[in-house]
Short mmCIF file of C-alpha atoms in Angstrom, two decimals:
data_model
loop_
_atom_site.label_atom_id
_atom_site.label_comp_id
_atom_site.label_asym_id
_atom_site.label_seq_id
_atom_site.Cartn_x
_atom_site.Cartn_y
_atom_site.Cartn_z
CA UNK A 1 -2.95 6.62 -18.67
CA UNK A 2 0.22 7.54 -17.20
CA UNK A 3 -1.53 6.37 -14.01
CA UNK A 4 -0.50 7.73 -10.58
CA UNK A 5 2.46 9.82 -10.91
CA UNK A 6 4.93 11.27 -8.25
CA UNK A 7 8.19 14.00 -7.96
CA UNK A 8 10.76 13.61 -7.32
CA UNK A 9 12.13 10.59 -7.10
CA UNK A 10 14.68 11.09 -4.78
CA UNK A 11 15.29 14.08 -2.85
CA UNK A 12 17.75 15.29 -0.01
CA UNK A 13 16.70 17.46 2.61
CA UNK A 14 18.54 19.52 5.34
CA UNK A 15 16.52 19.28 9.10
CA UNK A 16 14.70 22.18 9.56
CA UNK A 17 14.14 23.31 5.18
CA UNK A 18 10.54 21.73 3.37
CA UNK A 19 9.17 21.12 0.37
CA UNK A 20 6.33 19.57 -1.21
CA UNK A 21 6.10 16.13 -2.82
CA UNK A 22 3.61 16.16 -5.57
CA UNK A 23 1.48 13.23 -6.46
CA UNK A 24 -0.88 13.92 -9.71
CA UNK A 25 -3.79 10.67 -11.62
CA UNK A 26 -5.20 10.73 -15.04
CA UNK A 27 -7.67 8.38 -13.94
CA UNK A 28 -10.20 10.67 -12.69
CA UNK A 29 -9.80 8.51 -9.74
CA UNK A 30 -12.19 10.48 -6.57
CA UNK A 31 -9.75 8.54 -3.26
CA UNK A 32 -6.18 10.36 -3.20
CA UNK A 33 -3.98 8.76 -0.14
CA UNK A 34 -0.64 9.13 0.99
CA UNK A 35 1.58 6.96 2.33
CA UNK A 36 5.48 6.09 3.88
CA UNK A 37 7.13 2.77 3.78
CA UNK A 38 9.84 2.30 6.88
CA UNK A 39 11.93 -0.55 6.25
CA UNK A 40 10.18 -3.62 7.66
CA UNK A 41 7.42 -1.66 8.80
CA UNK A 42 4.83 -1.90 6.47
CA UNK A 43 2.91 0.77 5.04
CA UNK A 44 1.17 3.79 6.61
CA UNK A 45 -1.00 5.94 5.88
CA UNK A 46 -0.13 9.87 6.46
CA UNK A 47 -3.58 11.80 4.77
CA UNK A 48 -6.13 10.99 2.35
CA UNK A 49 -8.57 12.37 0.55
CA UNK A 50 -12.35 11.43 -0.47
CA UNK A 51 -12.31 14.59 -3.07
CA UNK A 52 -11.47 17.59 -4.24
CA UNK A 53 -11.23 20.21 -1.17
CA UNK A 54 -11.88 17.46 1.28
CA UNK A 55 -8.86 15.62 3.03
CA UNK A 56 -8.75 13.47 6.24
CA UNK A 57 -5.47 13.05 8.92
CA UNK A 58 -4.35 8.97 8.24
CA UNK A 59 -2.35 7.46 11.03
CA UNK A 60 0.72 9.47 10.88
CA UNK A 61 -0.42 11.89 9.98
CA UNK A 62 1.85 14.95 12.37
CA UNK A 63 4.33 17.15 10.70
CA UNK A 64 2.75 16.39 6.86
CA UNK A 65 0.01 18.49 5.75
CA UNK A 66 -2.18 18.47 2.09
CA UNK A 67 -4.77 19.93 0.12
CA UNK A 68 -6.66 18.97 -2.68
CA UNK A 69 -7.52 21.84 -5.43
CA UNK A 70 -8.91 19.71 -8.39
CA UNK A 71 -9.27 16.20 -8.78
CA UNK A 72 -6.34 14.73 -10.02
CA UNK A 73 -3.61 16.67 -7.71
CA UNK A 74 -2.84 15.55 -4.10
CA UNK A 75 0.54 17.32 -3.38
CA UNK A 76 1.62 16.29 0.46
CA UNK A 77 4.01 19.77 2.20
CA UNK A 78 7.12 18.88 4.57
CA UNK A 79 6.79 22.26 6.75
CA UNK A 80 9.97 21.86 9.05
CA UNK A 81 11.39 18.53 7.99
CA UNK A 82 12.83 16.12 10.81
CA UNK A 83 15.17 13.10 10.36
CA UNK A 84 12.13 10.76 11.26
CA UNK A 85 10.44 12.26 8.38
CA UNK A 86 13.44 9.92 6.09
CA UNK A 87 10.82 6.86 4.70
CA UNK A 88 9.89 6.72 1.22
CA UNK A 89 6.45 8.28 0.22
CA UNK A 90 3.81 6.70 -1.96
CA UNK A 91 0.76 8.47 -3.46
CA UNK A 92 -2.17 6.33 -4.41
CA UNK A 93 -5.23 5.87 -5.89
CA UNK A 94 -8.98 4.66 -5.80
CA UNK A 95 -12.17 5.32 -8.07
CA UNK A 96 -14.65 2.37 -5.74
CA UNK A 97 -12.64 3.33 -2.57
CA UNK A 98 -10.56 -0.10 -2.58
CA UNK A 99 -8.52 -1.11 -5.54
CA UNK A 100 -5.92 1.43 -4.92
CA UNK A 101 -3.21 1.96 -7.98
CA UNK A 102 0.29 3.54 -6.38
CA UNK A 103 2.29 5.33 -7.63
CA UNK A 104 6.29 5.22 -8.12
CA UNK A 105 7.19 6.40 -4.97
CA UNK A 106 9.27 9.67 -3.30
CA UNK A 107 12.82 8.17 -1.51
CA UNK A 108 13.61 11.00 1.17
CA UNK A 109 16.67 11.59 3.00
CA UNK A 110 16.14 14.07 5.78
CA UNK A 111 20.05 14.95 7.26
CA UNK B 1 -8.75 -1.09 15.08
CA UNK B 2 -8.94 -3.81 12.10
CA UNK B 3 -4.69 -5.39 12.05
CA UNK B 4 -2.70 -7.89 10.09
CA UNK B 5 0.16 -10.13 10.26
CA UNK B 6 2.28 -11.56 8.45
CA UNK B 7 4.74 -13.74 8.29
CA UNK B 8 7.99 -12.33 8.91
CA UNK B 9 10.43 -13.23 6.36
CA UNK B 10 12.84 -12.61 4.49
CA UNK B 11 11.55 -16.03 1.98
CA UNK B 12 14.23 -17.58 -0.09
CA UNK B 13 12.94 -20.22 -1.93
CA UNK B 14 14.69 -21.96 -5.57
CA UNK B 15 12.92 -21.89 -8.86
CA UNK B 16 10.23 -24.10 -8.59
CA UNK B 17 9.40 -24.62 -5.80
CA UNK B 18 6.25 -23.93 -3.65
CA UNK B 19 5.62 -20.94 -1.87
CA UNK B 20 3.23 -20.23 1.30
CA UNK B 21 3.23 -16.84 2.69
CA UNK B 22 0.50 -16.40 5.45
CA UNK B 23 -1.60 -14.03 6.82
CA UNK B 24 -3.77 -13.50 9.44
CA UNK B 25 -6.41 -10.98 10.23
CA UNK B 26 -8.21 -9.06 12.77
CA UNK B 27 -11.67 -7.18 12.22
CA UNK B 28 -14.54 -6.47 13.19
CA UNK B 29 -16.83 -6.80 10.54
CA UNK B 30 -16.83 -8.12 6.64
CA UNK B 31 -13.28 -6.53 5.73
CA UNK B 32 -12.22 -7.23 2.01
CA UNK B 33 -8.99 -8.74 1.55
CA UNK B 34 -6.15 -8.17 -0.58
CA UNK B 35 -2.35 -8.53 -2.22
CA UNK B 36 -0.52 -6.73 -3.53
CA UNK B 37 3.00 -7.24 -4.38
CA UNK B 38 6.23 -3.94 -5.16
CA UNK B 39 8.64 -5.35 -7.41
CA UNK B 40 12.32 -3.89 -6.70
CA UNK B 41 12.71 0.09 -6.94
CA UNK B 42 8.56 0.45 -7.68
CA UNK B 43 5.44 1.15 -6.25
CA UNK B 44 2.09 -1.45 -5.15
CA UNK B 45 0.51 -3.17 -7.43
CA UNK B 46 -2.85 -5.10 -6.71
CA UNK B 47 -1.89 -9.40 -6.80
CA UNK B 48 -5.00 -10.32 -6.16
CA UNK B 49 -8.13 -10.35 -3.71
CA UNK B 50 -11.32 -11.19 -1.73
CA UNK B 51 -13.99 -9.41 -0.95
CA UNK B 52 -16.21 -12.08 0.64
CA UNK B 53 -15.93 -15.22 2.78
CA UNK B 54 -14.61 -17.86 0.86
CA UNK B 55 -13.65 -15.84 -2.19
CA UNK B 56 -10.31 -17.08 -4.04
CA UNK B 57 -8.48 -14.26 -5.26
CA UNK B 58 -5.94 -15.44 -8.37
CA UNK B 59 -3.80 -13.92 -10.55
CA UNK B 60 -0.87 -14.41 -12.35
CA UNK B 61 -0.20 -17.94 -10.75
CA UNK B 62 -1.12 -16.93 -7.00
CA UNK B 63 -4.20 -18.08 -5.41
CA UNK B 64 -5.92 -16.67 -1.55
CA UNK B 65 -8.80 -17.73 0.24
CA UNK B 66 -10.73 -15.74 2.16
CA UNK B 67 -10.95 -18.01 5.71
CA UNK B 68 -12.84 -16.58 7.66
CA UNK B 69 -12.85 -19.26 10.20
CA UNK B 70 -9.28 -18.87 10.54
CA UNK B 71 -9.64 -15.01 10.34
CA UNK B 72 -6.60 -16.25 6.81
CA UNK B 73 -5.72 -14.52 3.62
CA UNK B 74 -2.91 -16.98 2.65
CA UNK B 75 -1.66 -17.00 -0.76
CA UNK B 76 0.08 -19.48 -2.19
CA UNK B 77 1.85 -20.61 -5.48
CA UNK B 78 2.51 -24.04 -6.64
CA UNK B 79 5.77 -23.07 -8.73
CA UNK B 80 7.92 -19.78 -8.63
CA UNK B 81 9.96 -18.09 -10.92
CA UNK B 82 12.90 -16.05 -10.15
CA UNK B 83 10.11 -12.90 -11.78
CA UNK B 84 8.07 -13.24 -8.60
CA UNK B 85 10.85 -11.67 -6.01
CA UNK B 86 9.99 -9.49 -4.85
CA UNK B 87 8.29 -8.10 -1.66
CA UNK B 88 3.89 -9.16 -0.77
CA UNK B 89 2.19 -7.14 1.68
CA UNK B 90 -0.99 -8.07 3.04
CA UNK B 91 -4.57 -5.88 3.51
CA UNK B 92 -7.64 -5.43 4.19
CA UNK B 93 -10.05 -2.63 4.34
CA UNK B 94 -11.06 -1.16 7.39
CA UNK B 95 -13.97 1.99 6.99
CA UNK B 96 -13.58 4.55 9.64
CA UNK B 97 -16.53 6.13 11.98
CA UNK B 98 -16.90 8.93 8.75
CA UNK B 99 -17.47 5.61 6.76
CA UNK B 100 -14.29 6.04 4.14
CA UNK B 101 -12.60 2.56 3.90
CA UNK B 102 -9.11 2.46 4.18
CA UNK B 103 -6.10 -0.12 3.61
CA UNK B 104 -4.41 -1.99 6.54
CA UNK B 105 -1.29 -3.70 5.42
CA UNK B 106 0.44 -5.99 7.15
CA UNK B 107 4.65 -4.96 7.35
CA UNK B 108 5.63 -7.40 4.29
CA UNK B 109 6.89 -10.70 3.76
CA UNK B 110 10.36 -10.67 1.22
CA UNK B 111 10.61 -13.67 -1.45
CA UNK B 112 13.76 -13.92 -2.83
CA UNK B 113 13.88 -16.79 -5.86
CA UNK B 114 17.26 -18.55 -6.64
CA UNK B 115 18.03 -19.76 -9.95
#
């Protein structure tokens, strides 16, 4: 199993550009999550999904969108990038809702 | 809502020293408690967990006991190694009004172990 994979690993965006962060898991997990990690601030939940076709907002959803058309994939979309979205983004998945498996992260810089 | 407070870092120790990282929580109900570890350049990995009061989670020489009376879940290790250098996150489960269960994380404590 590859576990949770994320692409790209690094990205630099200009203000106002858009991009999609990809997340795929091969563990047949029903739950998937997107977090952002800012220095010294821990992890904040952006969006989560309890299964294909079902998504819900987390703590910091503004400026982001998600979709979940399959069990495996949970992309995160940034429509109009802003400097405040400079962060490290982690995707995670779980089966029993509690024990989450994390991807390696995407480091995004918006300038 | 539920929240987690863990000790500020960074923490610097010599190899074979004793480690304690404090974590306290505020929660309604009976959450599960977790410690995650993040090695440099990687995502988070579950280190250990406890699902009810007085449970002790343990893994790789690390231990933490779920103390309901003090609302704490302190992480301990008797003899740290250089390879334990990482950021450690305390977390608890939090169920929203829709019944979906999510994790609430502390801010993380960076541990550096010197040879």
